[in-house]
Short mmCIF file of C-alpha atoms and ligand atoms in Angstrom, two decimals:
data_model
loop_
_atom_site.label_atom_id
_atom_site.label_comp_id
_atom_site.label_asym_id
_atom_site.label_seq_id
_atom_site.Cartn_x
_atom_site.Cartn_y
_atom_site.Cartn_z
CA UNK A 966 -0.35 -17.79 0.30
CA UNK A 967 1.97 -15.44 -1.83
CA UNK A 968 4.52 -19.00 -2.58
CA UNK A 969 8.05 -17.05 -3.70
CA UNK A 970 7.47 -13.31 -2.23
CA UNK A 971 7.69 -9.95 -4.49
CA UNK A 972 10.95 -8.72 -5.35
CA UNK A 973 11.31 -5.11 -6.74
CA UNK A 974 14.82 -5.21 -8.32
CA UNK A 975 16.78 -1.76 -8.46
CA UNK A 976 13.68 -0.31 -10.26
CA UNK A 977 13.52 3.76 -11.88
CA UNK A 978 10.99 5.46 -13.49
CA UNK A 979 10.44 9.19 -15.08
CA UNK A 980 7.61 10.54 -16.51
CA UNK A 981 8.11 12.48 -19.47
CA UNK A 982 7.00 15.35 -21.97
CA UNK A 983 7.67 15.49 -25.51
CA UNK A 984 9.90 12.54 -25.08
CA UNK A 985 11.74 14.61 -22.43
CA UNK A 986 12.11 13.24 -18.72
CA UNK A 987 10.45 16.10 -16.72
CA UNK A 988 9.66 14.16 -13.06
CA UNK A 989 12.45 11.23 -12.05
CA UNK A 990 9.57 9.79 -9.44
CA UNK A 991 12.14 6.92 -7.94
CA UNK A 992 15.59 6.21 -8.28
CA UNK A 993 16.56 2.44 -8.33
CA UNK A 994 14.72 1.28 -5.33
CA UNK A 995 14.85 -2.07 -4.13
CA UNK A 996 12.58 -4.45 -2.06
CA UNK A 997 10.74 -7.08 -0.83
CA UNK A 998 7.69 -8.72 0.66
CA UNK A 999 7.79 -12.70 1.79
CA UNK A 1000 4.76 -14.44 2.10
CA UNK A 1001 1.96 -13.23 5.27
CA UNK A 1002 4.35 -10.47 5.57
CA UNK A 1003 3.04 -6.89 6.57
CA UNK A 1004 5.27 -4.45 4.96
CA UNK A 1005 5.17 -0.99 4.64
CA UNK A 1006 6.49 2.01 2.25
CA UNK A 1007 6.92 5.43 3.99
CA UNK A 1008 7.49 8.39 2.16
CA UNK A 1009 6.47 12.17 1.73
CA UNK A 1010 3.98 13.08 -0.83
CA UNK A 1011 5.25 13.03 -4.04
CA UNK A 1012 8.46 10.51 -3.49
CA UNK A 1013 6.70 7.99 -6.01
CA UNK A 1014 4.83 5.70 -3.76
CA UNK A 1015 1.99 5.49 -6.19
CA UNK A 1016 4.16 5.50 -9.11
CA UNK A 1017 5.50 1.93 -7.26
CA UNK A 1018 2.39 0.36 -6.77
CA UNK A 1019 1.21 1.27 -9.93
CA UNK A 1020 4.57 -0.54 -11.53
CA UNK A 1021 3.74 -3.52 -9.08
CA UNK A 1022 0.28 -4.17 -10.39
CA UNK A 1023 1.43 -4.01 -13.94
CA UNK A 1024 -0.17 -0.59 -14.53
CA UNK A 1025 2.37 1.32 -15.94
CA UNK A 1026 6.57 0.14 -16.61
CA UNK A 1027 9.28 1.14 -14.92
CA UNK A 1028 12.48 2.68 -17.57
CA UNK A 1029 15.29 -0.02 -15.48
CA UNK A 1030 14.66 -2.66 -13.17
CA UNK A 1031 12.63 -5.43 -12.66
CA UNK A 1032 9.71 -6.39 -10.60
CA UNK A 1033 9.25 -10.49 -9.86
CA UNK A 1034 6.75 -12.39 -7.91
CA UNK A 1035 8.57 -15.56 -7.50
CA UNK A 1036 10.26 -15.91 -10.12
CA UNK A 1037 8.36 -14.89 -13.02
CA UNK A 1038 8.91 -11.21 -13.89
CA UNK A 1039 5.55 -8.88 -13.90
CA UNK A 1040 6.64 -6.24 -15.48
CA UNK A 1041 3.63 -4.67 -17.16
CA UNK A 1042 1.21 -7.89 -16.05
CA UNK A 1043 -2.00 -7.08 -14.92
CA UNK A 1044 -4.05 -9.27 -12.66
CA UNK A 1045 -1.00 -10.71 -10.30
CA UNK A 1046 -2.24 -8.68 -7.78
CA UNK A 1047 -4.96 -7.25 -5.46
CA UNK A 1048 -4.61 -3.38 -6.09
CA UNK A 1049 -6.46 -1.08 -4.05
CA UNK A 1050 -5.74 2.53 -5.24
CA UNK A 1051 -5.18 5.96 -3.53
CA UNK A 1052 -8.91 7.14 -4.50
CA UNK A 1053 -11.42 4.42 -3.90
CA UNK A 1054 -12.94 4.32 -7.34
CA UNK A 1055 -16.54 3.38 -5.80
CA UNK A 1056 -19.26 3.78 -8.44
CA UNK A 1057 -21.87 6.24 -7.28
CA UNK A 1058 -24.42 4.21 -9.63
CA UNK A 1059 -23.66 0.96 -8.17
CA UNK A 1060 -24.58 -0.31 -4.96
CA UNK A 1061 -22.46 -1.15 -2.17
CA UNK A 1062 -22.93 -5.03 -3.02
CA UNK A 1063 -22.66 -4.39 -6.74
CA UNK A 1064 -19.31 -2.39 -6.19
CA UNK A 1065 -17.69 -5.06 -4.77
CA UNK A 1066 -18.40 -7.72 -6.77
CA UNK A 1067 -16.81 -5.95 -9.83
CA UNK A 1068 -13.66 -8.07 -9.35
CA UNK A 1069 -15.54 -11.57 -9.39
CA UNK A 1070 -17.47 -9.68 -12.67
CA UNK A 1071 -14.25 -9.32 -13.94
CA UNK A 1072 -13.39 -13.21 -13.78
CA UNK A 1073 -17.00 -13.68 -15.28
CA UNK A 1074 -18.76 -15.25 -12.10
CA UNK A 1075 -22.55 -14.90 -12.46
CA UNK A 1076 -24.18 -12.13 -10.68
CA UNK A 1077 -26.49 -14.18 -8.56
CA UNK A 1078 -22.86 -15.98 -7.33
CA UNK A 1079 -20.92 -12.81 -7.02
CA UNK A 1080 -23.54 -11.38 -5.04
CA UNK A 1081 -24.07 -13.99 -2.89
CA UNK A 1082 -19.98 -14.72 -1.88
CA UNK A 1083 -19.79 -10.74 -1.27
CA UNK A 1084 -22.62 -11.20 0.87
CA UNK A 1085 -21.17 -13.78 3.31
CA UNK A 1086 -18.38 -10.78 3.93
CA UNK A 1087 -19.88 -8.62 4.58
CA UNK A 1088 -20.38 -8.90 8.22
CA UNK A 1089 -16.70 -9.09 8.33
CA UNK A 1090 -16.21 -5.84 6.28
CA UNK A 1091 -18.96 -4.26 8.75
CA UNK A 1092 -21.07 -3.63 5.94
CA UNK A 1093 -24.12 -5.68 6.64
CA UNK A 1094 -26.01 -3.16 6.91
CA UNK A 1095 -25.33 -0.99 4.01
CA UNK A 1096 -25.43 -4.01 0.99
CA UNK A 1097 -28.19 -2.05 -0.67
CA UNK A 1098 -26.91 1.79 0.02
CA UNK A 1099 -25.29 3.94 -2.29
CA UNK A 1100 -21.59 5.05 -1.78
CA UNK A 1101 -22.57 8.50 -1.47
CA UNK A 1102 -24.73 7.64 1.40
CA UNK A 1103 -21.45 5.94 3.36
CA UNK A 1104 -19.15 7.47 5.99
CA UNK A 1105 -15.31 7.90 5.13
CA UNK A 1106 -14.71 4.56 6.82
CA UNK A 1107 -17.50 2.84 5.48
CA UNK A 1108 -16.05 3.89 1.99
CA UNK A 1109 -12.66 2.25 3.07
CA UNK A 1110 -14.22 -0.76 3.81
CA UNK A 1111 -15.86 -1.33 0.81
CA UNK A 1112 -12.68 -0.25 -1.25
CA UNK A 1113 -10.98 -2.79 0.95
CA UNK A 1114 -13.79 -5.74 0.35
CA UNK A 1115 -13.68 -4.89 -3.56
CA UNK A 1116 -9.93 -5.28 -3.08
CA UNK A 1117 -9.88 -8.54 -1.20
CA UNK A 1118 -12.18 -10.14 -3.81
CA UNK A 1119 -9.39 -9.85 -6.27
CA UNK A 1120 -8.21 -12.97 -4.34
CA UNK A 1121 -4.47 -12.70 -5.48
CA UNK A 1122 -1.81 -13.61 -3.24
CA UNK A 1123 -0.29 -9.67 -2.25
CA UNK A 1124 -2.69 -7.03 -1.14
CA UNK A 1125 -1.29 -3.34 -2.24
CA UNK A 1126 -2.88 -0.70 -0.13
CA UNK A 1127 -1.81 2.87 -1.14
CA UNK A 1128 -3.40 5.04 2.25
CA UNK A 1129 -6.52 4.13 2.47
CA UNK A 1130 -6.88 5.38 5.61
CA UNK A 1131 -5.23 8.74 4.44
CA UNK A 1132 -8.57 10.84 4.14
CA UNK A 1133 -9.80 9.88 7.65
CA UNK A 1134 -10.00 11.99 10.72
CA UNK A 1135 -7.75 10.71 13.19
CA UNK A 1136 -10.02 8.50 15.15
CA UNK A 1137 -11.89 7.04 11.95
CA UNK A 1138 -8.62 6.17 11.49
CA UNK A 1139 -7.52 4.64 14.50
CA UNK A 1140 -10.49 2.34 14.51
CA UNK A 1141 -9.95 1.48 10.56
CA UNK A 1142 -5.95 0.90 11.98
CA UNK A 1143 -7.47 -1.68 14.69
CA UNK A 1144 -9.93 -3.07 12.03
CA UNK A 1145 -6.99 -4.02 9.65
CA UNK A 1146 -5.22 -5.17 11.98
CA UNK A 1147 -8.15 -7.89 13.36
CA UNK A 1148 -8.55 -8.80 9.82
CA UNK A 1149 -4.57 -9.27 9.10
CA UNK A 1150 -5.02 -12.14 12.29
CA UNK A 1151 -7.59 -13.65 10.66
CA UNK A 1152 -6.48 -13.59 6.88
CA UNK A 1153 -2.83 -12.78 7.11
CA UNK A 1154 -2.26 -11.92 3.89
CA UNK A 1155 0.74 -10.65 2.33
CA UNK A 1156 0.02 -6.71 2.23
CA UNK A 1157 2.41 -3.92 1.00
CA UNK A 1158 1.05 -0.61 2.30
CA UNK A 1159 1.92 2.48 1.39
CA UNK A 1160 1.44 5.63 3.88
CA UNK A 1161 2.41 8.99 4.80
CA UNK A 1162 2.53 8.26 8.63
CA UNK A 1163 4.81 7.49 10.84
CA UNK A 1164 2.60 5.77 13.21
CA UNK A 1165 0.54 3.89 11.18
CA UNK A 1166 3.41 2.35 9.53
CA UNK A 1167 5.19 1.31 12.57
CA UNK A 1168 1.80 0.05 14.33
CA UNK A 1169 0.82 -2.07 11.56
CA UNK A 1170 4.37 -3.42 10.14
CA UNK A 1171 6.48 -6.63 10.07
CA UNK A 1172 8.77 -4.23 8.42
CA UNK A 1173 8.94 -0.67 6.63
CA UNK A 1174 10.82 0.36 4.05
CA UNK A 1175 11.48 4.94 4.09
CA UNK A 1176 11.85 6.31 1.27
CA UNK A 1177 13.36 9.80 0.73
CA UNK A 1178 11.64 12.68 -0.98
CA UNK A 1179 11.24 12.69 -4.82
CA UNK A 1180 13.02 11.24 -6.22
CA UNK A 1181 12.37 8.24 -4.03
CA UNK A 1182 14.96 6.22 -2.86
CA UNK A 1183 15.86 3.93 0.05
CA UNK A 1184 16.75 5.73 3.13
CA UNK A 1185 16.37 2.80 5.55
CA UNK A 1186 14.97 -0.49 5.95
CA UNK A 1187 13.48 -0.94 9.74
CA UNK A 1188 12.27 -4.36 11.38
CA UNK A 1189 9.01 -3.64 13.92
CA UNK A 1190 9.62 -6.35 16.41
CA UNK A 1191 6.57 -5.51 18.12
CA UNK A 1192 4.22 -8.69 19.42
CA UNK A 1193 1.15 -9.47 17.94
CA UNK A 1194 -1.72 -9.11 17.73
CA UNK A 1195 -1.60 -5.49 18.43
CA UNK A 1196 -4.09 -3.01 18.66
CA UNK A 1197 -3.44 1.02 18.15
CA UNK A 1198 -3.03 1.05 22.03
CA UNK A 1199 0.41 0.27 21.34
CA UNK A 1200 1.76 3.75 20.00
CA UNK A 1201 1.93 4.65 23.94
CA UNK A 1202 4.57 2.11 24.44
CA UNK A 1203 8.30 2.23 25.08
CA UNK A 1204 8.99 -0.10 22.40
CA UNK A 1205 6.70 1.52 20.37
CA UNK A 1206 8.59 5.06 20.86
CA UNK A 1207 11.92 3.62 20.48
CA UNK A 1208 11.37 2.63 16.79
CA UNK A 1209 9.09 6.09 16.35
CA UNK A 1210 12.92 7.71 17.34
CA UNK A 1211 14.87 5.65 15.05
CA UNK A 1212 12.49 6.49 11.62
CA UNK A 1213 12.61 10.00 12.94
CA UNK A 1214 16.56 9.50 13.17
CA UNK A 1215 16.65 8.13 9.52
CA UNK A 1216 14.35 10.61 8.28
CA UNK A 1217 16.75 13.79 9.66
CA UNK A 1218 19.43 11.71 8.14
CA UNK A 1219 17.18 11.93 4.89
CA UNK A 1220 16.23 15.16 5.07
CA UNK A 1221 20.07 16.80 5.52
CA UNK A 1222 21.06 14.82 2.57
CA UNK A 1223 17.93 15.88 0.31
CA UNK A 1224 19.24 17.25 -3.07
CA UNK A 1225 17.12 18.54 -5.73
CA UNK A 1226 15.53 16.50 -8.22
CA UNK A 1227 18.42 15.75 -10.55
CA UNK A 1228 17.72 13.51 -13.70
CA UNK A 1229 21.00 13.55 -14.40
CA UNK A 1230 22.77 12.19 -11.42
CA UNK A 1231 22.43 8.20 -12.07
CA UNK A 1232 25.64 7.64 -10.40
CA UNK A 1233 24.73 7.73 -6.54
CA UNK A 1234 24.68 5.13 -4.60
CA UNK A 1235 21.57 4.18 -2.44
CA UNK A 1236 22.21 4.45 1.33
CA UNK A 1237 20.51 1.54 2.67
CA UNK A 1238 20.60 1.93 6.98
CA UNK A 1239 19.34 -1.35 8.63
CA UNK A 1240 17.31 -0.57 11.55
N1 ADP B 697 1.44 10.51 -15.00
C1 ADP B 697 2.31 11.38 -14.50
N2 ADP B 697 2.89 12.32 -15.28
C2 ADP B 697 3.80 13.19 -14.78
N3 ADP B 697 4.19 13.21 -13.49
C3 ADP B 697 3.65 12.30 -12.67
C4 ADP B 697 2.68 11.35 -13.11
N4 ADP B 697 2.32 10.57 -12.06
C5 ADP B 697 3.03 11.03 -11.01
N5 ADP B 697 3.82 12.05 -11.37
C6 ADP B 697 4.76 12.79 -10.49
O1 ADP B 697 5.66 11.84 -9.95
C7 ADP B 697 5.93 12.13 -8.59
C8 ADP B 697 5.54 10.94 -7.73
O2 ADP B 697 4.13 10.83 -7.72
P1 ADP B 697 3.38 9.76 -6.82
O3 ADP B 697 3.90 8.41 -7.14
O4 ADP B 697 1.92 9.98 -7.00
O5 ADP B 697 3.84 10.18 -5.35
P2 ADP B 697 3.27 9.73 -3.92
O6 ADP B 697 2.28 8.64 -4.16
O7 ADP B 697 4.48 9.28 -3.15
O8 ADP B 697 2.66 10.95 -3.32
C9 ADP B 697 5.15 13.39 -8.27
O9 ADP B 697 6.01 14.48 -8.42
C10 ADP B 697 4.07 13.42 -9.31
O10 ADP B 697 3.66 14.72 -9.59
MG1 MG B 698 0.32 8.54 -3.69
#
């Protein structure tokens, strides 16, 4: 269990060219995930999603703020994390079985080991079957899967997810949506997920934080009070459409107040809604 939560303080970042800041990718956002808490980011492309998980998992810094699991700050610390990134960085030389054991590789476990623990999940990644195939030879979902195995084995605490299920046609998807959510019952980890859909966020969230386009920043903060477990069936529901109207509220909101990208303009406040 993630003990003391993650707690992105007020963080900014800019990428830069000959030491000039060309892209401000996110503007002093803020938030937080508590332990076996299901939270999501939703954002256009381009508002700096990536750029945030990538600052999370100690990948890259961000130029203010701070980023603390618990207490300890993890700015630029690697291996805090379970990071599964936007492409799904399979090796087409490796295996199935020999892709996802890279992790437990990584914290020098024995093959024969490794192996053998990835084994014993794969039946609940629905890769059984495919331990010996190439990725190449996988569908889209299978792909995910794996990713998502490889990912898991990290065994830290928080899960980031940046869409995996953002290539998918939409009823890979929906079935990938209902597997996640099956394996959330079982594991409940602590997950931040980052997507471009409306649906998916609100079907899978405790909670979901909107970001506005680039340069990111908090638009609104909105609490899913749906039951669980739930299963993608859901989206036809009253409840369901009520909060779909209220992110599509905050995102008009959003979108009226969208400015251009200015670098300059550190003096504006964030406009935090609670939903
Ligand atoms: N290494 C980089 N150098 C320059 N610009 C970058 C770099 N990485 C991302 N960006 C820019 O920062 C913005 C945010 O990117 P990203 O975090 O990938 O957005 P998202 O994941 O929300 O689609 C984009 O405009 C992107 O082009
Ligand atoms: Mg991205």
């Amino acid at each position: 269990m993630l003990d003391h939560g993650l707690f992105v303080k007020a963080v900014s970042k800019s990428f830069h060219q000959n030491n000039q800041p060309v892209v401000m990718a996110l503007d002093r956002v803020s938030l937080a995930v508590a332990a076996g808490e299901f939270v999501s980011i939703l954002g256009p492309s381009g508002c700096g999603k990536s750029t945030l998980l990538d600052m999370v998992a100690g990948l890259s810094n961000p130029d203010e703020g701070d980023i603390l699991l618990g207490k300890q700050s993890i700015v630029g610390k690697r291996g805090y994390v379970s990071y599964m990134p936007q492409s799904d960085l399979l090796f087409p030389w490796r295996t199935v079985l020999d892709n996802v054991i890279i992790p437990l590789q990584l914290q020098r476990i024995g093959i024969a080991e490794a192996r053998k623990e990835a084994l014993d999940l794969l039946p609940v990644f629905g890769l059984e079957k495919f331990a010996h195939s190439y990725p190449d030879m996988l569908s889209g979902g299978m792909r995910q899967r794996a990713a998502l195995l490889r990912t898991y084995l990290c065994k830290r605490d928080l899960l980031l997810l940046d869409e995996p299920f953002g290539k998918l046609d939409a009823l890979t998807k929906i079935q990938m949506q209902q597997w996640l959510l099956d394996i959330w019952e079982q594991f409940k980890p602590s997950v931040l997920f980052v997507t471009h859909d409306i649906d998916e966020a609100i079907l899978l969230s405790d909670r979901i934080y909107l970001l506005s386009p680039r340069p990111g920043r908090l638009q609104a903060e909105i609490m899913v009070q749906l039951p669980r477990p739930r299963n993608p069936r859901i989206t036809t529901n009253s409840a369901f459409a009520r909060i779909k109207e209220k992110v599509y509220r905050y995102l008009e909101n959003g979108l009226f107040n969208w400015e251009e990208n200015r670098l300059h303009d550190t003096k504006q406040n964030v406009n935090i809604f609670r939903g």
